[in-house]
mmCIF file of C-alpha atoms in Angstrom:
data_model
loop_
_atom_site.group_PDB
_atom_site.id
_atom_site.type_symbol
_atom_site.label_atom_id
_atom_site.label_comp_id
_atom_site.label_asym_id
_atom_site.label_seq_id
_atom_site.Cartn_x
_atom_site.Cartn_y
_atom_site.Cartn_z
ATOM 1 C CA UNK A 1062 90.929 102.737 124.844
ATOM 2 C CA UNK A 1063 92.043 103.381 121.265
ATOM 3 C CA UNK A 1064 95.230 103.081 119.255
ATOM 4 C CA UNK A 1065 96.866 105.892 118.524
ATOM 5 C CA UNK A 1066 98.517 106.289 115.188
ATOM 6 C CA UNK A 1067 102.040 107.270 116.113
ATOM 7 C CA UNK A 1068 103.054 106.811 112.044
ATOM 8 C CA UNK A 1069 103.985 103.757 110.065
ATOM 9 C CA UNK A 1070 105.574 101.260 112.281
ATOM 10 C CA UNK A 1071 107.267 99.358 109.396
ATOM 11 C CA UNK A 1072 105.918 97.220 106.338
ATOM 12 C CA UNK A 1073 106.464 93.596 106.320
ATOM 13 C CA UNK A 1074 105.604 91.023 103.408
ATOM 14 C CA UNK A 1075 105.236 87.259 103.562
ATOM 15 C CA UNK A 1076 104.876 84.934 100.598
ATOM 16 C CA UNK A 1077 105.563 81.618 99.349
ATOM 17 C CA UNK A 1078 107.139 80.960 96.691
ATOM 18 C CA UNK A 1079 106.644 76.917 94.676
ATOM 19 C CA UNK A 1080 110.164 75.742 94.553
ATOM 20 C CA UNK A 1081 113.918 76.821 95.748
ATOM 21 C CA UNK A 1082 114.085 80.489 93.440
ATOM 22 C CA UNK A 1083 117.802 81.528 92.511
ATOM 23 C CA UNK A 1084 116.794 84.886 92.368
ATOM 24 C CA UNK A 1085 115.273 85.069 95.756
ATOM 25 C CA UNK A 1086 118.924 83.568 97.191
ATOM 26 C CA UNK A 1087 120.380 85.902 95.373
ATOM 27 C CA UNK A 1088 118.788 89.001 96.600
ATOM 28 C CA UNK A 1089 119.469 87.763 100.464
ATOM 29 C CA UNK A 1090 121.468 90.339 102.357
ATOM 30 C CA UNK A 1091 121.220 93.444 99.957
ATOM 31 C CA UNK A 1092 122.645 96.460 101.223
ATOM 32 C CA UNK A 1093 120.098 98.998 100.665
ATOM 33 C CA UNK A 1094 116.989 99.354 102.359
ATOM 34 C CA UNK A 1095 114.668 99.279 99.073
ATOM 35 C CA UNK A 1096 117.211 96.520 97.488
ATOM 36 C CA UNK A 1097 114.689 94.076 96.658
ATOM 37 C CA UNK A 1098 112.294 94.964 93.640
ATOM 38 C CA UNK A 1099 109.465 92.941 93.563
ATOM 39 C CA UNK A 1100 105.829 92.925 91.418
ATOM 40 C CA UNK A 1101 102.684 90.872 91.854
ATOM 41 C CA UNK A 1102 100.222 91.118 89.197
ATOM 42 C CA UNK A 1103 96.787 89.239 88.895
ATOM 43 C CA UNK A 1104 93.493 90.081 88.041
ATOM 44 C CA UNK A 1105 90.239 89.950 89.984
ATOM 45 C CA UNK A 1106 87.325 88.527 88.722
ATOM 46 C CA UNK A 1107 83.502 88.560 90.148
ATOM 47 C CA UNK A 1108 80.706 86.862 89.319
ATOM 48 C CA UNK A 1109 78.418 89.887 88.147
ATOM 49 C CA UNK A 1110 80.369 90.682 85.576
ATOM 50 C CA UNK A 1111 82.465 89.472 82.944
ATOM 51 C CA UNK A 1112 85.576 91.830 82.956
ATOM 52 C CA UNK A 1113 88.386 91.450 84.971
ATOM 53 C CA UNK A 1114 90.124 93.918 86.820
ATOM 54 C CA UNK A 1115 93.781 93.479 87.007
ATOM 55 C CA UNK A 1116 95.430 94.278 90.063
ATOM 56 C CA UNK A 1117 99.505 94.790 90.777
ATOM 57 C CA UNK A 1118 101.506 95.313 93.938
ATOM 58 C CA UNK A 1119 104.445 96.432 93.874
ATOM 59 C CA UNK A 1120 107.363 96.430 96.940
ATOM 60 C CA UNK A 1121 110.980 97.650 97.772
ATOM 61 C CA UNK A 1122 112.690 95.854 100.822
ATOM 62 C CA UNK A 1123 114.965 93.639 101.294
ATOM 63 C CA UNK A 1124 114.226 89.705 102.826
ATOM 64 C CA UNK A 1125 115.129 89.105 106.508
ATOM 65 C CA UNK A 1126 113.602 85.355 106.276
ATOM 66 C CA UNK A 1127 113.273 82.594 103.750
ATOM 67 C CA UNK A 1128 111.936 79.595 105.548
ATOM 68 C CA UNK A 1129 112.963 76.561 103.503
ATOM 69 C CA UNK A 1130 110.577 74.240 104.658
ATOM 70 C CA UNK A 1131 110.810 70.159 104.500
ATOM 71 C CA UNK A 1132 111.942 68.644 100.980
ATOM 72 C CA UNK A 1133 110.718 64.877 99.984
ATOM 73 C CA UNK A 1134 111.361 62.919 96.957
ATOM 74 C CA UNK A 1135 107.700 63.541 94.953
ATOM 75 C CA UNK A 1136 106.354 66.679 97.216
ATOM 76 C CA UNK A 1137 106.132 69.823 96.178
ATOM 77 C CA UNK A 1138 108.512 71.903 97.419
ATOM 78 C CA UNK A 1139 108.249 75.348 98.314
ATOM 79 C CA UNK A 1140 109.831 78.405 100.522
ATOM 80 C CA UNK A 1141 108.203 81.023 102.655
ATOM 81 C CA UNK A 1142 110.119 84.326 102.390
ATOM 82 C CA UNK A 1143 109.289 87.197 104.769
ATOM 83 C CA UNK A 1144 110.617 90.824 103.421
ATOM 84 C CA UNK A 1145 110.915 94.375 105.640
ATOM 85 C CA UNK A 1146 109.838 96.651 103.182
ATOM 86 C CA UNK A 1147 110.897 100.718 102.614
ATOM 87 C CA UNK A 1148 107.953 101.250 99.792
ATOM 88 C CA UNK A 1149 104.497 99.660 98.899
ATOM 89 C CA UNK A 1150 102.396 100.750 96.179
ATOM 90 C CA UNK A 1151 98.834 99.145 95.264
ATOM 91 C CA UNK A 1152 97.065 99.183 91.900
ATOM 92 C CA UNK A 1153 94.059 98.235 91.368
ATOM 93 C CA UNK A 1154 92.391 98.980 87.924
ATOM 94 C CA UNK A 1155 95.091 101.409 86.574
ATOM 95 C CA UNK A 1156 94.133 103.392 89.448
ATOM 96 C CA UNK A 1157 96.771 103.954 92.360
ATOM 97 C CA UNK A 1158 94.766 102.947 95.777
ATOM 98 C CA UNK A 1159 97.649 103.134 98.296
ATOM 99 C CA UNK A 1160 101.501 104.085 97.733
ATOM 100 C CA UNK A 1161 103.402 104.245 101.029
ATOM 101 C CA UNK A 1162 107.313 105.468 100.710
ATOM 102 C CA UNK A 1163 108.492 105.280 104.387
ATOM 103 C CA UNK A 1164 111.701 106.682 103.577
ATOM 104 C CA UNK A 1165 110.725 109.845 102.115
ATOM 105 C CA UNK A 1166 107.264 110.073 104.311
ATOM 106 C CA UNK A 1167 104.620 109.784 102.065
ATOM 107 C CA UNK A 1168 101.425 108.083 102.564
ATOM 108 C CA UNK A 1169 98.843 108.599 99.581
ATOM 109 C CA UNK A 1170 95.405 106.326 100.197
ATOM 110 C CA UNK A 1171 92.929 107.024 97.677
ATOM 111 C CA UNK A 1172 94.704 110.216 95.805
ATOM 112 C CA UNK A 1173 95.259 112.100 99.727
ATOM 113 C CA UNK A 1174 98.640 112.457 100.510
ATOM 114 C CA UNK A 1175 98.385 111.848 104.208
ATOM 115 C CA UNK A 1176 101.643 112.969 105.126
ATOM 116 C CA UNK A 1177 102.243 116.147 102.728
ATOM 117 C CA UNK A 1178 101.300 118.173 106.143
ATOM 118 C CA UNK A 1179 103.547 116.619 108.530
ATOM 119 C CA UNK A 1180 106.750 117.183 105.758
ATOM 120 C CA UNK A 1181 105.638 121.200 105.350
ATOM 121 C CA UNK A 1182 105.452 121.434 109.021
ATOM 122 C CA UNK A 1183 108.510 119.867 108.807
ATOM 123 C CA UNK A 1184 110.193 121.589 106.155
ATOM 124 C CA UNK A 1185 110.546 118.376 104.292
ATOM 125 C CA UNK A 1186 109.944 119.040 100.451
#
């Protein structure tokens, strides 16, 4: 048997974060689906070449879990928030890989709008 793709069944984030973040507290129980704004840039690096390529997330969602751990005098501390997300876009390079905007049903991998079928059928523009 295989899975059938019956369409996105929601976007979820984890991460952890080094230390109790204001802003994260903050942003708990935001109205709005896409609410929470949030960008993760780095850069890869290999070992052929000397270049890196940078690399940049990007999410809308809002949290639904921040995990505060254990806190001792001389650990680090840190929290583990977990976020429902509405929109997820991935850049690697300059180059848009994947963008994913549940809300208004789009689904681009690799420049193909997966989805721009489904909304004409639908009469979604």
């Amino acid at each position: 048997p295989i899975k059938l793709d019956h369409g996105m069944e929601g976007l979820k984030l984890e991460f952890t974060a080094g230390g109790y973040l204001r802003t994260v507290f903050n942003q708990w129980g935001t109205l709005t689906h896409d609410g929470v704004l949030l960008r993760f840039a780095g850069a890869l690096q290999s070992d052929d070449l000397p270049i890196a390529t940078p690399l940049e997330v990007t999410v809308r969602g809002r949290h639904s879990e921040i995990d505060f751990g254990s806190s001792k005098a001389g650990d680090k501390t840190t929290i583990k928030v977990s976020s429902e997300l509405s929109y997820y876009k991935l850049v690697m390079d300059g180059t848009t890989v994947i963008e994913i905007d549940l809300v208004n049903m789009i689904e681009i991998v690799n420049g193909e709008d997966r989805l721009a079928s489904v909304r004409l059928a639908l009469g979604i523009f």
